[in-house]
Amino acid sequence: MKKLMGSYKMEKNFKNDFPIFKGKDIVYLDSAATSQKPACVLDAMRDFYKKSNANPYRGAYGLSVEATTVYNNARQSVADFLNAKESCEIIFTKNATESLNLIAYSYGLSYLKKGDEIVLTILEHHSNIVPWQKISKQTGAKLKYLYINKNFEIDEKEIEEKITKKTKVVCAVSVSNVTGTVNNIDKIIKKAHSVGAVAVVDISQSVAHSKFDVQKTNADFVAFSAHKMYGPLGIGVLYGKKELLEKMSPFLMGGDMIEYVYEQETTFAELPNKFEAGTQNVGGAVGLEAAIKYLNSIGFKEIEKHENELLSYAYKSLKKLPYVTIYSPEKNRSSVISFNIKNIHPHDVSTMLDMANICVRAGNHCAQPLTRFLGIDSTVRISFALYNDKSDVDKLILQIKNIYEKFKKYIEG
Amino acid sequence: MEEMDQIYNEMIMEHSMSNKNRKPLEKATSCLLGHNPNCGDEIKLEILVKDGKIVDAAFSGHGCAISQSSTSIMIDTIKGKTVEEAKKIIEIYLKMIKREKLSSKEKSMLGDARAFENISNMPARVKCAVLSWHTMQDLLNK
């Protein structure tokens, strides 16, 4: 016990970094929906608006130049974070959804045709499915899915057999936002390249939890949202290989993405401006940069250690409850666990947990093809971040047990 | 736990599990599917109307305890009533959920459906409690 307490004391209490937890007794287990924001992110954004706010790229005056510098410094920080070769490979968007739409419209519409195939994993979020359905309908390219096995993982055989010479685009999440499955991204990208396809990786669920290196993985396109990695709402990132982004046509049209505008014709700006129409979210970029600094100050080694320990603890604790069914892999999982309590609908479980100030998500998690494939309508999902600790898991398990005791006769039918 | 009892009380839990009104209605004169795309709840309502009276009603589908029990209790409440009476009851129910004051006559017309009064304190779950009532309203107005 002494030793336990000792090791507990050694641990940094990350909760202190997040103002929302001050004076609020909540167990926040919905970071996969959006994470809470550390003070350093909020401060950086406030400082920008207090000291450096102006419209970037627009003015010749000092303040506008400062805003431009701040904005492009943030771009460089994102490039470094992903280990991109050049900062012009980083495009700021509204969120991962916009990034994925950009790829689908600007790349998919131009380079796909009838007879081609788009391969997606069944673990994709709607944001990496619905745009491709639209492109499929417009171009005649066919959508194909890589399915998961009983352990919620995609077999290598599935990757080998489904990605063929007809495949032109392969889309995969790094980590599923429903099951927490860690996809074999290296294998998927290698296979995609071996047939001449481009690989699109949605790292929204993994970006706050593990390192993603665009050069090491050789991903062609990468998308994520800042708000799932301690950054603000309303800003996202698209990474694309320079040679791909250069040959693609712009996505949104308007101010600042142009070179010359005539009455009938327009020539477009160079990267990255070509893909950033209108006044940009500089405050958001500043917040994202601060979030990257925050992650770097802790380091992914420490983050993974802390979160994986929690995840294993939660998984083991849930596994002990015979009336709970888990929809997450035994191994190769990260940050998320989905489960259901027998005979109690996930929405009711979520409400019952909320009554003990425990925030969890219930539903299909914007992944209806996946829940349908699993033969269920919805799940209860818990997701972890740095600020969670074992006591959060203990409170969750205690309340699940309370629910069981209270509704035993219905649960046992 | 007290809060839990207010929402997930005996009657709501019993009705959510009961198969009494959950069945196909072979002689149904009309039916309608209600759907809440946000949470995936889907409820198909069937009614048998004879001479302006709801002789029988039933439902099928899936959803949370709130949506299932509110459907089952609604069926109990409107069965045997005329279409016009049923429409009035639905109106009163929706009024209650919107936290509008009910007269004692209105309260007695609602019967067991008053069990959902506390749902108005939980904005996130109101949709579950009104799905089948709105669907029934559309069905009766068809």
XYZ file of C-alpha atoms in Angstrom:
555
model
C 0.000 0.000 0.000
C 2.812 2.352 0.936
C 4.552 1.592 -2.299
C 1.342 2.160 -4.227
C 0.789 5.534 -2.655
C 4.379 6.409 -3.324
C 4.121 5.634 -7.021
C 0.857 7.525 -7.170
C 2.533 10.610 -5.770
C 5.301 10.347 -8.341
C 2.749 10.589 -11.118
C 2.074 14.047 -12.438
C -1.527 15.060 -12.004
C -2.349 16.261 -15.511
C -5.823 17.286 -14.374
C -4.269 20.406 -12.857
C -3.359 21.610 -16.341
C -7.047 21.777 -17.323
C -9.103 24.625 -15.833
C -12.440 22.906 -16.524
C -11.773 20.406 -13.740
C -11.271 23.121 -11.146
C -14.337 23.170 -8.954
C -16.155 20.708 -11.177
C -16.420 17.184 -9.945
C -16.827 15.348 -13.236
C -15.389 12.205 -14.685
C -14.792 13.083 -18.306
C -14.574 9.954 -20.431
C -15.538 11.446 -23.784
C -12.262 12.832 -25.097
C -12.779 10.964 -28.367
C -15.645 13.380 -29.016
C -13.583 16.360 -27.974
C -10.798 16.749 -25.453
C -10.693 19.345 -22.715
C -8.281 22.250 -23.192
C -5.220 22.955 -21.043
C -4.633 26.470 -19.698
C -1.610 26.921 -21.972
C -3.840 26.576 -25.063
C -6.426 29.012 -23.729
C -3.697 31.489 -22.727
C -1.966 31.332 -26.096
C -5.228 32.076 -27.891
C -6.147 34.901 -25.551
C -2.684 36.400 -25.975
C -2.998 36.296 -29.734
C -6.302 38.145 -29.695
C -5.007 40.589 -27.088
C -1.691 41.362 -28.723
C -1.352 40.196 -32.333
C -4.802 40.055 -33.916
C -5.074 41.289 -37.509
C -6.028 39.722 -40.822
C -3.066 37.662 -42.040
C -1.606 38.212 -45.534
C -3.754 41.315 -46.049
C -1.996 44.348 -44.699
C 1.371 45.917 -45.193
C 1.243 47.236 -41.656
C 3.145 45.680 -38.793
C 0.260 44.044 -36.996
C -0.943 42.184 -40.084
C 2.597 41.035 -40.749
C 2.763 39.815 -37.152
C -0.499 37.858 -37.544
C 0.874 36.349 -40.756
C 4.086 35.331 -39.004
C 2.175 33.821 -36.096
C -0.037 31.876 -38.515
C 2.849 30.483 -40.521
C 4.855 29.656 -37.413
C 1.901 27.519 -36.351
C 1.999 25.842 -39.768
C 5.696 25.084 -39.263
C 4.945 23.608 -35.830
C 2.340 21.287 -37.365
C 4.816 20.303 -40.090
C 7.422 19.479 -37.426
C 4.824 17.600 -35.369
C 4.001 15.327 -38.320
C 7.596 15.372 -39.611
C 6.476 16.778 -42.955
C 9.268 17.724 -45.362
C 7.913 21.215 -45.981
C 5.429 23.453 -44.220
C 3.534 24.082 -47.496
C 2.333 20.474 -47.213
C 0.221 21.554 -44.245
C -3.188 23.006 -45.113
C -5.351 24.451 -42.363
C -9.014 23.511 -42.566
C -12.040 23.702 -40.287
C -11.689 20.087 -39.082
C -10.814 16.568 -40.234
C -14.129 16.359 -42.088
C -13.250 19.335 -44.249
C -9.763 17.898 -44.831
C -11.240 14.607 -46.005
C -13.774 16.371 -48.215
C -10.940 18.369 -49.728
C -9.106 15.158 -50.650
C -12.260 13.522 -52.014
C -13.244 16.496 -54.156
C -9.875 17.823 -55.248
C -8.137 14.494 -55.739
C -10.962 11.978 -56.086
C -13.063 13.862 -58.609
C -10.078 14.521 -60.895
C -8.283 11.211 -60.719
C -10.996 8.571 -60.361
C -13.055 7.037 -63.141
C -15.418 4.155 -63.794
C -13.729 0.809 -63.180
C -11.520 2.237 -60.407
C -11.969 1.214 -56.813
C -11.849 3.121 -53.533
C -11.020 0.857 -50.594
C -12.099 1.894 -47.087
C -11.891 0.085 -43.786
C -15.226 -0.666 -42.121
C -13.815 1.181 -39.102
C -14.077 4.573 -40.828
C -15.947 7.526 -39.375
C -18.765 8.877 -41.596
C -16.429 11.733 -42.534
C -14.209 9.313 -44.435
C -17.115 7.397 -45.989
C -19.804 9.832 -47.076
C -17.536 12.098 -49.214
C -16.229 9.026 -51.030
C -19.768 7.781 -51.661
C -20.461 11.086 -53.379
C -17.256 10.788 -55.454
C -18.140 7.178 -56.249
C -21.571 8.208 -57.559
C -20.091 11.035 -59.626
C -17.167 9.130 -61.130
C -18.476 5.564 -61.243
C -15.592 4.321 -59.091
C -16.632 1.482 -56.794
C -16.433 1.496 -52.979
C -15.022 -1.578 -51.281
C -14.546 -2.275 -47.580
C -11.920 -4.050 -45.512
C -13.808 -5.881 -42.765
C -12.706 -6.710 -39.240
C -12.391 -10.155 -37.698
C -13.873 -11.391 -34.413
C -11.181 -9.532 -32.525
C -12.158 -6.223 -34.185
C -8.990 -6.185 -36.284
C -8.398 -6.250 -40.026
C -6.619 -9.432 -41.114
C -3.593 -9.056 -43.362
C -5.327 -11.362 -45.828
C -8.148 -8.834 -46.145
C -5.626 -6.094 -47.019
C -3.782 -8.333 -49.482
C -6.909 -9.503 -51.286
C -9.104 -6.415 -51.428
C -6.486 -3.866 -52.489
C -5.896 -4.673 -56.161
C -4.717 -3.115 -59.400
C -8.127 -1.483 -59.696
C -7.636 0.340 -56.367
C -6.798 4.011 -56.753
C -7.503 5.320 -53.240
C -7.210 3.545 -49.877
C -8.718 5.210 -46.782
C -7.962 4.076 -43.264
C -8.274 5.377 -39.737
C -5.130 5.009 -37.672
C -7.322 4.165 -34.656
C -11.062 3.444 -34.657
C -13.138 5.934 -32.690
C -15.554 3.122 -31.804
C -13.493 0.039 -30.999
C -10.092 1.632 -30.389
C -8.560 -0.825 -32.855
C -5.093 0.254 -33.969
C -4.961 -0.381 -37.702
C -1.846 -1.766 -39.321
C -1.291 1.509 -41.159
C 2.209 0.625 -42.401
C 0.929 -2.505 -44.050
C -2.121 -0.745 -45.557
C -0.006 2.098 -46.982
C 2.624 -0.283 -48.386
C -0.051 -2.375 -50.068
C -1.762 0.737 -51.465
C 1.511 1.961 -52.948
C 2.317 -1.448 -54.392
C -0.753 -1.172 -56.619
C -0.216 2.531 -57.384
C -2.990 3.824 -55.114
C -2.790 6.811 -52.769
C -3.290 6.275 -49.046
C -5.508 8.600 -47.009
C -5.067 8.277 -43.246
C -7.522 9.771 -40.769
C -5.518 10.194 -37.576
C -8.220 12.085 -35.641
C -8.479 9.403 -32.965
C -4.748 8.784 -32.547
C -3.283 12.272 -32.888
C -3.354 13.037 -29.147
C -2.190 9.581 -28.155
C 0.648 8.470 -30.384
C 3.223 9.845 -32.790
C 2.368 9.883 -36.483
C 5.268 10.444 -38.856
C 4.188 11.186 -42.408
C 7.602 10.387 -43.872
C 8.141 7.175 -41.962
C 4.661 5.877 -42.812
C 4.837 7.396 -46.300
C 1.164 8.412 -46.083
C -0.045 10.480 -49.037
C -2.776 12.377 -47.218
C -3.417 12.767 -43.488
C -6.336 14.466 -41.733
C -7.086 15.442 -38.147
C -8.950 17.960 -35.981
C -7.241 20.078 -33.344
C -10.051 19.770 -30.839
C -9.407 16.082 -30.211
C -5.786 16.831 -29.231
C -6.291 19.523 -26.568
C -6.570 22.258 -29.189
C -9.534 24.499 -29.955
C -12.668 23.725 -31.908
C -12.867 24.932 -35.490
C -9.418 24.170 -36.838
C -8.166 21.055 -38.558
C -5.262 19.941 -40.669
C -4.741 18.332 -44.012
C -1.296 17.023 -44.790
C -0.649 16.126 -48.396
C 2.512 15.246 -50.259
C 3.618 18.361 -52.117
C 3.604 16.720 -55.551
C -0.005 15.592 -55.019
C -1.273 18.896 -53.615
C 0.411 20.787 -56.456
C -1.401 18.879 -59.176
C -4.792 19.058 -57.441
C -7.301 21.770 -58.182
C -8.488 24.059 -55.370
C -11.410 23.009 -53.195
C -13.007 26.204 -51.852
C -12.794 29.350 -53.947
C -12.517 32.909 -52.715
C -10.156 35.475 -51.326
C -6.467 34.843 -50.773
C -6.275 31.561 -52.679
C -5.843 33.414 -55.965
C -3.108 34.958 -58.028
C -4.990 37.003 -60.648
C -8.746 37.323 -60.912
C -10.256 38.476 -64.203
C -13.929 38.868 -64.993
C -14.174 35.356 -66.394
C -11.012 33.573 -65.266
C -8.756 33.178 -62.240
C -5.263 31.864 -61.683
C -4.551 30.358 -58.311
C -1.973 30.926 -55.610
C 0.835 28.539 -54.749
C 0.704 26.061 -51.869
C -0.461 26.274 -49.188
C -2.636 29.352 -49.938
C -4.244 27.605 -52.919
C -6.282 25.529 -50.488
C -7.005 28.220 -47.893
C -9.796 30.435 -49.165
C -11.015 33.367 -47.111
C -9.729 34.801 -43.842
C -8.119 32.026 -41.880
C -8.574 30.930 -38.268
C -5.292 32.307 -36.911
C -6.493 32.143 -33.303
C -7.266 28.468 -33.859
C -3.859 27.824 -35.422
C -2.226 29.459 -32.400
C -4.252 27.202 -30.095
C -3.278 24.150 -32.118
C 0.379 25.125 -31.944
C 0.095 25.508 -28.159
C -1.521 22.065 -27.962
C 1.387 20.585 -29.917
C 3.806 22.252 -27.512
C 1.833 20.804 -24.609
C 1.980 17.279 -26.089
C 5.690 17.669 -26.824
C 6.400 18.883 -23.293
C 5.075 15.578 -21.962
C 6.191 13.364 -24.829
C 4.333 10.509 -26.477
C 6.317 7.912 -24.552
C 4.926 9.210 -21.271
C 1.459 9.766 -22.763
C 1.247 6.217 -24.089
C 2.448 4.771 -20.821
C -0.128 6.701 -18.789
C -3.047 6.065 -21.136
C -2.318 2.438 -21.945
C -2.107 1.632 -18.262
C -5.513 3.222 -17.738
C -6.968 1.525 -20.782
C -5.791 -1.901 -19.609
C -7.131 -1.223 -16.137
C -10.523 -0.226 -17.547
C -10.588 -3.155 -19.966
C -9.774 -5.665 -17.225
C -12.304 -4.126 -14.838
C -15.090 -4.214 -17.436
C -14.157 -7.732 -18.482
C -14.853 -8.916 -14.921
C -18.514 -7.916 -15.200
C -20.429 -10.825 -16.769
C -23.293 -8.582 -17.933
C -20.952 -6.353 -19.951
C -20.042 -7.044 -23.584
C -16.883 -5.325 -24.855
C -16.412 -4.253 -28.477
C -12.682 -3.595 -28.441
C -9.660 -5.757 -29.227
C -7.678 -7.612 -26.570
C -4.454 -6.155 -27.944
C -3.632 -3.452 -30.493
C -6.035 -0.955 -29.017
C -5.716 2.651 -28.038
C -7.602 5.276 -26.030
C -11.137 3.928 -26.583
C -13.329 1.094 -25.301
C -16.875 0.389 -26.468
C -19.213 -1.799 -24.466
C -22.831 -2.550 -23.698
C -24.657 -3.611 -20.559
C -27.007 -6.505 -21.166
C -30.629 -5.416 -21.698
C -29.952 -1.754 -20.913
C -29.847 0.534 -23.920
C -26.609 2.561 -24.287
C -28.520 5.846 -24.126
C -30.004 4.843 -20.806
C -26.581 3.754 -19.547
C -25.190 7.133 -20.571
C -28.000 8.955 -18.729
C -27.559 6.743 -15.658
C -23.799 7.435 -15.632
C -24.448 11.142 -16.104
C -26.480 11.039 -12.899
C -23.149 10.243 -11.182
C -21.373 13.019 -13.147
C -19.684 10.561 -15.476
C -19.591 11.757 -19.093
C -19.600 8.989 -21.693
C -20.812 8.816 -25.264
C -23.622 6.535 -26.386
C -24.681 5.945 -29.951
C -23.226 4.809 -33.236
C -20.325 7.289 -32.978
C -20.715 8.448 -36.589
C -19.833 4.953 -37.761
C -23.139 3.363 -38.741
C -21.640 0.930 -41.276
C -19.444 -0.405 -38.458
C -22.175 -0.785 -35.832
C -24.399 -2.403 -38.485
C -21.531 -4.783 -39.346
C -21.219 -5.634 -35.646
C -24.967 -6.336 -35.565
C -25.703 -3.666 -32.976
C -27.390 -0.261 -33.039
C -25.132 1.515 -30.643
C -22.587 1.200 -27.862
C -21.470 2.992 -24.742
C -18.046 4.438 -25.408
C -15.437 5.526 -22.912
C -12.339 7.309 -24.140
C -9.270 8.415 -22.264
C -6.950 11.365 -22.210
C -4.039 12.570 -20.111
C -6.267 14.019 -17.397
C -7.947 10.695 -16.605
C -6.738 8.535 -13.762
C -7.571 5.240 -12.098
C -10.086 6.872 -9.798
C -12.123 7.831 -12.904
C -12.222 4.179 -13.910
C -13.123 3.146 -10.364
C -16.037 5.613 -10.299
C -17.237 4.310 -13.656
C -17.101 0.684 -12.584
C -18.814 1.480 -9.275
C -21.692 3.215 -11.029
C -22.035 0.357 -13.548
C -22.294 -2.010 -10.573
C -24.916 0.277 -9.003
C -26.901 0.197 -12.238
C -26.665 -3.569 -12.237
C -27.869 -3.855 -8.654
C -30.768 -1.533 -9.320
C -31.926 -3.096 -12.555
C -30.752 -6.659 -11.963
C -34.161 -8.165 -12.632
C -34.329 -6.491 -16.045
C -30.681 -7.187 -16.896
C -30.990 -10.857 -16.035
C -34.393 -10.909 -17.734
C -29.885 7.397 -7.062
C -32.936 9.521 -6.316
C -32.655 11.142 -9.711
C -32.425 7.687 -11.238
C -35.696 6.663 -9.554
C -37.478 9.693 -10.949
C -36.658 8.749 -14.516
C -36.090 5.016 -14.457
C -38.981 4.127 -12.181
C -40.693 0.782 -11.944
C -43.416 1.601 -14.468
C -41.028 2.895 -17.118
C -38.683 -0.069 -16.724
C -41.549 -2.595 -16.778
C -43.058 -1.073 -19.900
C -39.674 -0.853 -21.640
C -39.213 -4.597 -21.248
C -42.824 -5.639 -21.766
C -44.001 -7.315 -24.957
C -47.633 -6.523 -24.276
C -47.892 -3.867 -26.992
C -44.838 -4.964 -28.948
C -46.284 -7.155 -31.666
C -47.369 -7.087 -35.293
C -50.960 -5.941 -35.816
C -52.323 -8.075 -38.631
C -55.533 -6.156 -39.198
C -53.935 -2.717 -38.966
C -55.667 -0.024 -40.995
C -52.590 2.196 -41.095
C -48.988 2.307 -39.952
C -46.073 4.729 -39.786
C -42.356 4.507 -39.036
C -40.825 6.988 -36.612
C -37.080 7.482 -36.676
C -34.565 9.445 -34.664
C -31.392 9.521 -36.778
C -29.325 10.993 -33.935
C -29.598 7.960 -31.716
C -30.861 5.342 -34.161
C -34.201 4.741 -32.440
C -36.761 3.299 -34.831
C -40.387 2.679 -33.957
C -43.120 1.381 -36.236
C -46.629 2.146 -35.058
C -49.701 0.259 -36.262
C -53.313 1.087 -35.497
C -56.674 -0.482 -36.207
C -59.355 2.204 -36.511
C -63.044 1.269 -36.768
C -65.850 3.865 -36.907
C -63.488 6.606 -35.737
C -62.299 4.602 -32.762
C -58.820 3.162 -32.118
C -59.765 -0.450 -31.533
C -56.213 -1.741 -31.340
C -52.636 -0.432 -31.559
C -49.185 -1.980 -31.419
C -45.526 -1.184 -32.097
C -42.277 -2.760 -33.167
C -38.722 -1.493 -33.314
C -35.881 -0.719 -31.007
C -34.580 2.033 -28.797
C -33.854 3.101 -25.256
C -36.032 2.471 -22.209
C -37.520 5.961 -22.457
C -38.594 5.611 -26.089
C -39.820 2.032 -25.697
C -41.792 2.636 -22.521
C -43.277 5.919 -23.699
C -44.518 4.086 -26.787
C -46.011 1.244 -24.805
C -47.692 3.594 -22.307
C -48.998 5.752 -25.151
C -50.640 2.709 -26.705
C -52.284 1.794 -23.408
C -53.481 5.380 -23.050
C -55.067 5.850 -26.463
C -56.437 2.360 -27.071
C -60.259 2.415 -26.999
C -60.354 6.176 -27.482
C -61.727 7.952 -30.539
C -59.216 9.411 -32.962
C -60.168 12.905 -31.810
C -59.705 12.003 -28.117
C -56.338 10.436 -28.890
C -55.192 13.558 -30.715
C -56.152 15.632 -27.694
C -54.240 13.320 -25.312
C -51.141 13.544 -27.507
C -51.417 17.322 -27.476
C -51.586 17.348 -23.663
C -48.611 14.980 -23.404
C -46.469 17.191 -25.629
C -47.602 20.191 -23.579
C -46.445 18.437 -20.407
C -43.022 17.694 -21.903
C -42.716 21.374 -22.841
C -43.307 22.162 -19.150
C -46.600 23.926 -19.770
C -49.079 23.892 -16.917
C -51.792 21.244 -17.136
C -55.291 21.445 -15.679
C -56.329 18.641 -13.347
C -58.675 17.355 -16.056
C -55.786 17.240 -18.515
C -53.617 15.450 -15.975
C -56.236 12.770 -15.468
C -56.573 12.329 -19.244
C -52.865 11.494 -19.434
C -53.068 8.697 -16.884
C -49.822 6.688 -16.634
C -48.162 8.860 -19.269
C -47.610 11.399 -16.505
C -44.635 9.224 -15.525
C -42.647 11.148 -18.148
C -43.142 14.536 -16.543
C -39.559 14.578 -15.218
C -38.086 14.041 -18.673
C -38.520 17.762 -19.253
C -35.615 18.217 -16.820
C -33.360 16.257 -19.142
C -33.126 18.048 -22.489
C -30.834 15.358 -23.902
C -33.583 12.747 -23.522
C -36.717 14.672 -24.484
C -36.449 13.407 -28.051
C -36.705 9.820 -26.830
C -39.887 10.551 -24.900
C -41.695 12.281 -27.773
C -40.654 10.214 -30.805
C -43.603 7.831 -30.837
C -46.084 10.507 -29.737
C -45.134 12.695 -32.679
C -45.257 9.679 -34.959
C -48.738 8.790 -33.673
C -49.854 12.374 -34.202
C -48.725 12.175 -37.847
C -50.364 8.790 -38.215
C -53.719 10.023 -36.902
C -53.559 13.098 -39.124
C -52.821 11.035 -42.221
